[in-house]
Amino acid sequence: MTHDGPLAPTRSIVLWCPDWPVLAAAREHGIDPSLPIALTEGGAVHSCSAAARRDGVARGLRLREAQFRSPELVVRSYDPVLDVRAFEPIVRQVELTVPGVQVLRPGTIAMRARGPARYYGGEDAAAQALIRTVAGLGVADARVGVADGPFAAEQAARAVPAAERIGIVASGGSAEFLAPRPVGLVVDERTRTLLNRLGVRTLGEFAALPEDDVRRRFGAAGVFAHRRAAGRESNAVAARTPPPEFEVEQHFEPPLDRVDQLAFAFRVRAEEFVDRLRAARLVCTAIRIELDDERGGRSSRSWLHPRWFSAGEVIDRVRWQLQGAGTAETELASPIIAVRVIPERVDSAAHHENGLWGGGPDERVHHALTRVQSMLGHDAVVTPRIGGGRMLAEREVLVPWGDRPPEASDAPWPGQLPALAPASVFRERLPVALLDAVGAAVSIDDRGALSGPPERFAVGASGAPASVRAWAGPWPVVERWWDAERARRVHRFQVVDAAGCAWLLVRDAEGWWAEARYD
């Protein structure tokens, strides 16, 4: 059978969870979702709560302006991974109510309407079942739209009043329903601007254009948008194949209040977690551990691994997260009722196989460091990384073995020492005496001028002064000039002593200090 035009749109149901990124972040950080909340990305508002919108906060607003409009605004960074992870349990529960679900984006899912409507006795009854399902998972404001095609059904869900919760567009009525809506819903910003200049501002006006003209001017993407605007969307719901279940969870009755007891009790589940991955020819390089206590609190943390997790290493992370700075025999502040391990990053086991002749020195180093870390604790083995900052000692960042290094800051850091950096940086600055020709301490006035040329130089209280062969500076470093209480102003200075060794000095309100040495 052949078709002269596009296929008829599939009757579809769309479940929409308003402000899902905000709700997911509020759950993760223990924030009341009714508060004014904004999630930021790149210094601008990515999404915000209803309370924040009432204060005038909107998507795309700069953070400073958003905080001006809403002084009580709670700000968190937008995390797309959190969106997906938090939505997965909801999708799995919906699949038990209505099979054949397609995730359009975190917070929005679509499904064919025919099967659920027959099973529940109508489209409205199927929509009610979906709302009850997600309400049991804590999503109280979900809305459902039913129409011809997933796009029209999503617009129906977004257009329905909060009090009604369900919007149903009669079969064949999608074009009329979509007609008054803005054309920007189906095209990008550039095309929207062009259509507006041509006098086309609504989906109805766009749908009224001849399809052949749209094809010649805007190509295949324009035709796709044109058919959506006309309620003739040919895209059917593509039901997902549920991913394998690797997550493991264990509940404790009675709750356990000792770290060693809980770690021992969870060992079987940790081995099951690794076995499930091994059966799928996968390894896990990042996990998330969630601990629920008897008081209703939750501790959630992501853990990375330089290679992949074994069962014993999963147990180590559970233990470290529980005990913090304490010991294995430490009693917990609140007994634990559940432990949950969720894989955040998996990879094919083939990518992590040992070479033909074994792993070599890297394998032995990893084994030794992991063994020491297992015995002494998560923070006992660290690796150095270079971070942002103006003073050299501040740029040293110690990262626990296996954790993700901090992202390099792209801030300009005015006053930062340029390359080449000194070879030796003193963790604790050394006191220095810098003297002029008459033996007086060299000082720097408010305009950055020296009281006199340096002639002698000594490191430490008991160091013998040596002559200064060369010097350069000073260079001011000013931090937080806008904050009178936290502002800091120092001067950098370089000297070469009689032995030809170069030093990097710092002058602050307390005197001269050696920050580093050029070996």
Coordinates of C-alpha atoms in Angstrom, one line a residue, residues 70-517:
S70 CA 13.5 37.9 44.2
P71 CA 15.7 38.6 47.3
E72 CA 14.8 35.3 48.9
L73 CA 15.8 33.3 45.7
V74 CA 17.4 29.9 46.3
V75 CA 20.0 29.4 43.6
R76 CA 21.5 26.1 42.5
S77 CA 23.4 25.0 39.4
Y78 CA 21.5 23.2 36.7
D79 CA 22.5 19.5 36.4
P80 CA 21.1 17.7 33.3
V81 CA 22.4 14.4 34.7
L82 CA 20.3 14.8 37.8
D83 CA 17.2 15.5 35.6
V84 CA 17.6 12.2 33.9
R85 CA 18.5 10.2 37.0
A86 CA 15.6 11.5 39.1
F87 CA 13.1 11.0 36.3
E88 CA 14.0 7.3 35.6
P89 CA 12.1 5.9 38.6
I90 CA 9.0 7.8 37.5
V91 CA 9.3 6.4 34.0
R92 CA 9.6 2.9 35.3
Q93 CA 6.5 3.3 37.5
V94 CA 4.5 4.7 34.6
E95 CA 5.5 1.7 32.4
L96 CA 3.8 -0.5 35.0
T97 CA 0.6 1.5 34.4
V98 CA 0.9 2.1 30.7
P99 CA 3.4 0.2 28.6
G100 CA 5.1 1.6 25.5
V101 CA 6.4 4.9 26.9
Q102 CA 8.6 7.3 25.0
V103 CA 10.7 9.8 27.0
L104 CA 10.5 13.1 25.1
R105 CA 12.7 14.9 27.7
P106 CA 13.1 14.6 31.5
G107 CA 9.7 15.5 32.9
T108 CA 7.7 14.7 29.7
I109 CA 6.7 11.3 28.3
A110 CA 4.4 10.2 25.5
M111 CA 2.5 7.1 24.7
R112 CA -0.1 5.8 22.3
A113 CA -3.6 6.5 23.4
R114 CA -5.4 3.5 21.9
G115 CA -4.2 0.8 24.3
P116 CA -4.6 2.7 27.6
A117 CA -8.0 4.1 26.5
R118 CA -9.3 0.5 25.9
Y119 CA -7.9 -0.9 29.1
Y120 CA -9.1 1.9 31.4
G121 CA -12.3 2.6 29.6
G122 CA -11.6 5.9 27.9
E123 CA -9.0 8.5 27.4
D124 CA -10.0 10.5 30.5
A125 CA -9.8 7.4 32.7
A126 CA -6.4 6.6 31.3
A127 CA -5.2 10.1 32.0
Q128 CA -6.6 9.9 35.6
A129 CA -4.6 6.6 36.1
L130 CA -1.4 8.3 35.0
I131 CA -2.0 11.3 37.3
R132 CA -2.6 8.9 40.3
T133 CA 0.6 7.0 39.4
V134 CA 2.9 10.0 39.5
A135 CA 1.1 11.6 42.4
G136 CA 2.1 8.6 44.4
L137 CA 5.7 9.4 43.6
G138 CA 5.5 12.9 44.8
V139 CA 4.7 14.7 41.6
A140 CA 1.5 16.5 42.6
D141 CA 1.1 19.0 39.8
A142 CA 1.5 16.7 36.7
R143 CA -0.8 17.3 33.8
V144 CA -1.9 15.1 30.9
G145 CA -2.8 16.1 27.3
V146 CA -4.5 13.9 24.7
A147 CA -4.6 14.8 21.0
D148 CA -3.6 13.8 17.5
G149 CA 0.1 13.5 17.6
P150 CA 2.6 13.9 20.5
F151 CA 3.2 17.6 19.7
A152 CA -0.4 18.6 19.9
A153 CA -0.9 16.4 23.0
E154 CA 2.0 18.1 24.8
Q155 CA 0.6 21.6 24.0
A156 CA -2.8 20.4 25.4
A157 CA -1.1 19.3 28.6
R158 CA 0.7 22.7 28.9
A159 CA -2.5 24.7 28.1
V160 CA -4.8 23.0 30.6
P161 CA -5.5 24.9 33.8
A162 CA -3.7 23.6 36.9
A163 CA -7.1 22.9 38.6
E164 CA -8.3 20.6 35.7
R165 CA -5.1 18.7 35.1
I166 CA -6.3 16.9 32.0
G167 CA -6.7 18.5 28.5
I168 CA -8.3 16.4 25.7
V169 CA -8.5 17.6 22.2
A170 CA -11.2 15.9 20.1
S171 CA -10.0 13.7 17.3
G172 CA -9.5 15.8 14.2
G173 CA -9.5 19.0 16.2
S174 CA -5.7 19.5 16.7
A175 CA -5.3 22.0 13.9
E176 CA -8.0 24.3 15.3
F177 CA -6.6 23.9 18.8
L178 CA -3.0 24.8 17.7
A179 CA -4.0 27.7 15.4
P180 CA -3.8 30.6 17.9
R181 CA -0.5 29.5 19.4
P182 CA 2.8 31.3 18.5
V183 CA 4.8 30.0 15.5
G184 CA 7.9 29.8 17.7
L185 CA 6.7 26.5 19.1
V186 CA 7.7 24.7 15.9
V187 CA 10.6 26.7 14.4
D188 CA 13.9 28.0 15.6
E189 CA 14.5 31.6 16.6
R190 CA 15.9 32.7 13.2
T191 CA 13.0 31.2 11.3
R192 CA 10.5 32.7 13.7
T193 CA 12.0 36.2 13.2
L194 CA 11.7 35.8 9.4
L195 CA 8.1 34.5 9.6
N196 CA 7.2 37.4 11.9
R197 CA 8.5 39.8 9.3
L198 CA 6.4 38.2 6.7
G199 CA 3.3 38.6 9.0
V200 CA 3.1 35.0 10.1
R201 CA 2.9 34.9 13.9
T202 CA 0.6 32.0 14.8
L203 CA 0.6 28.3 13.9
G204 CA -2.7 28.8 12.1
E205 CA -1.2 31.4 9.8
F206 CA 1.9 29.2 9.2
A207 CA -0.3 26.2 8.4
A208 CA -2.3 28.2 5.9
L209 CA 0.8 28.6 3.7
P210 CA 1.1 26.2 0.8
E211 CA 3.3 23.2 1.7
D212 CA 5.2 23.4 -1.6
D213 CA 6.2 27.0 -0.9
V214 CA 7.3 26.1 2.6
R215 CA 9.4 23.3 1.2
R216 CA 11.1 25.5 -1.4
R217 CA 11.9 28.3 1.2
F218 CA 12.7 26.3 4.4
G219 CA 13.5 22.8 3.2
A220 CA 12.6 19.5 4.9
A221 CA 12.8 21.0 8.4
G222 CA 10.2 23.7 7.4
V223 CA 7.9 21.0 6.0
F224 CA 8.1 19.1 9.3
A225 CA 7.2 22.2 11.3
H226 CA 4.4 23.1 8.8
R227 CA 2.8 19.7 9.3
R228 CA 3.0 20.0 13.1
A229 CA 1.4 23.4 12.9
A230 CA -1.4 22.0 10.8
G231 CA -2.1 19.1 13.2
R232 CA -0.8 16.6 10.6
E233 CA 2.2 15.3 12.6
S234 CA 3.3 12.0 11.1
N235 CA 5.7 11.1 13.9
A236 CA 4.4 8.1 15.9
V237 CA 5.3 7.4 19.5
A238 CA 8.5 5.3 19.6
A239 CA 8.2 3.2 22.7
R240 CA 11.5 2.8 24.5
T241 CA 13.1 -0.5 25.4
P242 CA 13.5 -0.3 29.2
P243 CA 17.2 -0.4 30.1
P244 CA 18.6 -3.2 32.2
E245 CA 18.1 -2.8 35.9
F246 CA 21.5 -2.5 37.6
E247 CA 20.5 -0.5 40.7
V248 CA 20.5 -2.4 44.0
E249 CA 18.8 -1.5 47.2
Q250 CA 18.6 -3.0 50.6
H251 CA 16.3 -2.2 53.5
F252 CA 17.2 -2.9 57.1
E253 CA 14.7 -4.0 59.8
P254 CA 15.6 -3.1 62.5
P255 CA 17.7 -0.1 61.3
L256 CA 21.4 -0.4 61.8
D257 CA 23.4 2.2 63.7
R258 CA 27.0 1.0 63.3
V259 CA 29.1 1.4 60.2
D260 CA 30.8 -2.0 60.4
Q261 CA 27.5 -3.8 60.8
L262 CA 25.9 -2.0 57.9
A263 CA 28.9 -2.5 55.6
F264 CA 28.9 -6.3 56.4
A265 CA 25.1 -6.5 55.8
F266 CA 25.3 -4.8 52.4
R267 CA 28.1 -7.0 51.1
V268 CA 25.8 -9.5 49.3
R269 CA 24.0 -6.7 47.5
A270 CA 27.3 -5.1 46.4
E271 CA 28.4 -8.4 44.9
E272 CA 25.0 -8.7 43.2
F273 CA 25.5 -5.1 41.7
V274 CA 28.9 -6.1 40.2
D275 CA 27.5 -9.5 38.9
R276 CA 24.7 -7.8 37.1
L277 CA 27.1 -5.5 35.3
R278 CA 29.5 -8.4 34.5
A279 CA 26.6 -10.4 33.0
A280 CA 25.9 -7.5 30.6
R281 CA 29.7 -7.2 29.8
L282 CA 29.8 -3.8 31.5
V283 CA 31.9 -2.2 34.2
C284 CA 31.0 0.8 36.3
T285 CA 33.3 3.8 36.7
A286 CA 30.9 6.1 38.7
I287 CA 28.3 5.2 41.2
R288 CA 25.9 7.1 43.4
I289 CA 25.2 6.0 46.9
E290 CA 22.0 7.0 48.7
L291 CA 21.5 6.4 52.5
D292 CA 18.1 6.8 54.1
D293 CA 18.1 7.2 57.9
E294 CA 15.4 6.7 60.5
R295 CA 14.7 10.4 60.8
G296 CA 13.7 10.8 57.1
G297 CA 17.0 12.3 56.0
R298 CA 19.0 11.2 53.0
S299 CA 22.7 11.3 52.3
S300 CA 23.5 11.2 48.6
R301 CA 27.0 11.3 47.0
S302 CA 28.6 10.4 43.7
W303 CA 31.9 8.4 43.8
L304 CA 34.3 7.9 40.9
H305 CA 36.9 5.2 40.2
P306 CA 40.1 5.5 38.2
R307 CA 39.4 2.1 36.6
W308 CA 36.1 0.3 37.7
F309 CA 34.4 -0.7 40.9
S310 CA 34.6 -4.2 42.4
A311 CA 32.3 -5.3 45.2
G312 CA 34.8 -4.6 47.9
E313 CA 35.3 -1.0 46.6
V314 CA 31.6 -0.4 46.5
I315 CA 31.5 -1.5 50.2
D316 CA 34.4 0.9 50.9
R317 CA 32.5 3.9 49.4
V318 CA 29.4 3.0 51.5
R319 CA 31.6 2.8 54.6
W320 CA 33.4 6.1 53.9
Q321 CA 30.2 7.9 53.3
L322 CA 28.8 6.6 56.5
Q323 CA 31.7 7.2 58.9
G324 CA 33.0 10.5 57.5
A325 CA 36.0 11.3 59.7
G326 CA 35.0 8.6 62.3
T327 CA 36.0 5.0 62.5
A328 CA 34.3 1.8 61.5
E329 CA 33.0 1.3 65.1
T330 CA 31.5 4.8 65.2
E331 CA 27.8 4.9 66.1
L332 CA 25.7 6.9 63.6
A333 CA 23.7 9.9 64.5
S334 CA 20.6 8.2 63.1
P335 CA 20.2 4.5 62.3
I336 CA 20.1 3.7 58.6
I337 CA 17.0 2.1 57.1
A338 CA 18.0 1.7 53.4
V339 CA 21.1 1.8 51.2
R340 CA 20.9 2.3 47.5
V341 CA 23.7 2.0 44.9
I342 CA 23.0 3.5 41.4
P343 CA 25.4 3.3 38.5
E344 CA 26.0 6.7 37.0
R345 CA 28.5 5.8 34.3
V346 CA 29.1 2.4 32.8
D347 CA 31.3 1.3 30.0
S348 CA 32.0 -1.8 27.9
A349 CA 34.2 -4.3 29.7
A350 CA 36.2 -4.7 26.5
H351 CA 37.5 -1.2 26.9
H352 CA 39.0 -2.0 30.3
E353 CA 40.5 -5.4 29.6
N354 CA 44.2 -5.9 30.5
G355 CA 46.7 -6.1 27.7
L356 CA 48.3 -9.3 26.5
W357 CA 51.1 -9.0 29.0
G358 CA 49.0 -7.7 31.9
G359 CA 48.6 -4.1 33.2
G360 CA 52.2 -3.5 34.0
P361 CA 53.3 -0.8 36.5
D362 CA 50.0 1.2 36.3
E363 CA 48.1 -1.9 37.5
R364 CA 50.4 -2.3 40.5
V365 CA 50.3 1.4 41.4
H366 CA 46.5 1.3 41.2
H367 CA 46.3 -1.8 43.4
A368 CA 48.7 -0.4 46.0
L369 CA 46.9 3.0 46.2
T370 CA 43.5 1.5 46.4
R371 CA 44.6 -0.9 49.1
V372 CA 46.1 1.9 51.2
Q373 CA 42.9 4.0 50.7
S374 CA 40.7 1.0 51.7
M375 CA 42.7 0.7 55.0
L376 CA 43.1 4.4 55.9
G377 CA 40.1 6.1 54.4
H378 CA 39.0 8.0 51.4
D379 CA 41.1 11.2 52.0
A380 CA 44.2 9.2 52.9
V381 CA 45.5 9.0 49.3
V382 CA 45.4 12.2 47.3
T383 CA 46.8 13.4 44.0
P384 CA 47.7 17.1 43.3
R385 CA 46.0 19.2 40.7
I386 CA 46.4 22.8 39.7
G387 CA 43.4 25.0 40.4
G388 CA 42.5 28.7 40.1
G389 CA 43.8 31.5 42.3
R390 CA 46.3 34.3 42.5
M391 CA 48.7 33.1 45.2
L392 CA 50.7 30.0 44.3
A393 CA 49.9 28.0 47.5
E394 CA 46.2 28.5 46.9
R395 CA 46.4 26.9 43.4
E396 CA 47.4 23.5 44.9
V397 CA 44.3 21.3 45.0
L398 CA 44.5 17.8 46.6
V399 CA 42.0 15.3 45.1
P400 CA 41.3 12.0 46.7
W401 CA 42.4 9.0 44.6
G402 CA 39.7 8.1 42.1
D403 CA 37.6 11.4 42.4
R404 CA 37.0 13.7 39.5
P405 CA 39.5 16.6 39.5
P406 CA 38.0 20.0 39.8
E407 CA 37.2 21.7 36.5
A408 CA 39.8 24.2 35.4
S409 CA 38.6 27.7 36.0
D410 CA 38.5 30.0 33.0
A411 CA 38.6 33.1 35.2
P412 CA 41.3 35.6 34.2
W413 CA 42.6 35.9 37.8
P414 CA 44.2 39.4 37.5
G415 CA 47.5 39.4 39.4
Q416 CA 48.2 35.7 38.8
L417 CA 51.9 34.9 38.4
P418 CA 52.6 34.2 34.7
A419 CA 54.7 31.3 33.4
L420 CA 57.3 30.2 34.2
A421 CA 56.3 29.3 37.7
P422 CA 58.8 28.7 40.5
A423 CA 60.0 25.2 41.1
S424 CA 59.5 25.2 44.9
V425 CA 56.3 26.7 46.5
F426 CA 56.3 26.9 50.3
R427 CA 53.1 25.6 51.9
E428 CA 53.9 27.8 54.9
R429 CA 55.5 31.1 53.9
L430 CA 58.9 31.8 55.3
P431 CA 59.6 35.2 57.0
V432 CA 62.1 37.3 55.2
A433 CA 64.2 40.4 56.0
L434 CA 64.8 42.7 53.1
L435 CA 67.1 45.6 54.0
D436 CA 68.3 48.8 52.3
A437 CA 71.9 50.2 52.3
V438 CA 71.6 51.7 55.9
G439 CA 70.1 48.4 57.3
A440 CA 66.5 49.6 57.5
A441 CA 63.7 47.4 56.4
V442 CA 62.5 48.1 52.8
S443 CA 58.8 49.2 52.8
I444 CA 56.2 49.9 50.1
D445 CA 54.0 53.0 50.2
D446 CA 50.3 53.3 49.1
R447 CA 51.4 54.3 45.6
G448 CA 53.6 51.1 45.2
A449 CA 57.0 52.8 45.6
L450 CA 59.9 51.3 47.5
S451 CA 61.4 53.2 50.4
G452 CA 64.8 52.4 49.0
P453 CA 66.7 49.9 46.8
P454 CA 67.2 46.5 48.6
E455 CA 70.8 45.7 49.4
R456 CA 70.7 42.8 51.7
F457 CA 68.3 39.8 52.1
A458 CA 67.9 37.0 54.7
V459 CA 65.4 34.1 54.9
G460 CA 64.2 33.1 58.4
A461 CA 64.8 34.8 61.8
S462 CA 68.3 33.4 62.2
G463 CA 69.5 33.7 58.6
A464 CA 72.6 35.7 57.9
P465 CA 71.9 38.6 55.5
A466 CA 73.4 38.2 52.0
S467 CA 73.8 40.8 49.4
V468 CA 71.1 41.3 46.7
R469 CA 72.5 40.9 43.2
A470 CA 69.3 41.9 41.3
W471 CA 65.7 42.7 42.0
A472 CA 62.4 43.4 40.2
G473 CA 59.1 44.7 41.3
P474 CA 56.9 45.4 43.2
W475 CA 53.7 44.2 41.5
P476 CA 50.4 44.8 43.4
V477 CA 47.8 42.0 43.8
V478 CA 44.4 43.3 44.9
E479 CA 41.6 40.9 45.9
R480 CA 38.0 41.7 46.8
W481 CA 38.5 45.4 46.6
W482 CA 34.7 45.9 46.8
D483 CA 34.5 44.2 50.3
A484 CA 36.0 46.3 53.0
E485 CA 36.1 43.4 55.5
R486 CA 37.6 40.8 53.2
A487 CA 39.8 42.9 50.9
R488 CA 43.4 42.0 50.6
R489 CA 46.3 43.9 49.0
V490 CA 49.8 42.5 48.7
H491 CA 52.9 43.2 46.6
R492 CA 55.0 40.6 44.8
F493 CA 58.8 41.1 44.5
Q494 CA 61.6 39.1 43.0
V495 CA 65.2 39.1 44.2
V496 CA 68.4 37.2 43.3
D497 CA 70.7 36.6 46.2
A498 CA 74.5 36.4 46.3
A499 CA 74.5 32.7 45.4
G500 CA 72.5 33.3 42.3
C501 CA 69.2 31.8 43.7
A502 CA 66.0 33.7 42.7
W503 CA 63.2 34.2 45.2
L504 CA 59.6 35.2 44.9
L505 CA 58.7 37.5 47.8
V506 CA 55.4 38.8 49.1
R507 CA 54.9 42.0 51.1
D508 CA 51.7 42.3 53.2
A509 CA 50.7 44.3 56.3
E510 CA 52.8 42.0 58.5
G511 CA 56.0 42.2 56.5
W512 CA 58.1 40.4 53.9
W513 CA 57.6 36.6 53.2
A514 CA 59.1 34.1 50.8
E515 CA 56.3 32.6 48.7
A516 CA 58.5 30.4 46.4
R517 CA 62.0 29.8 45.1

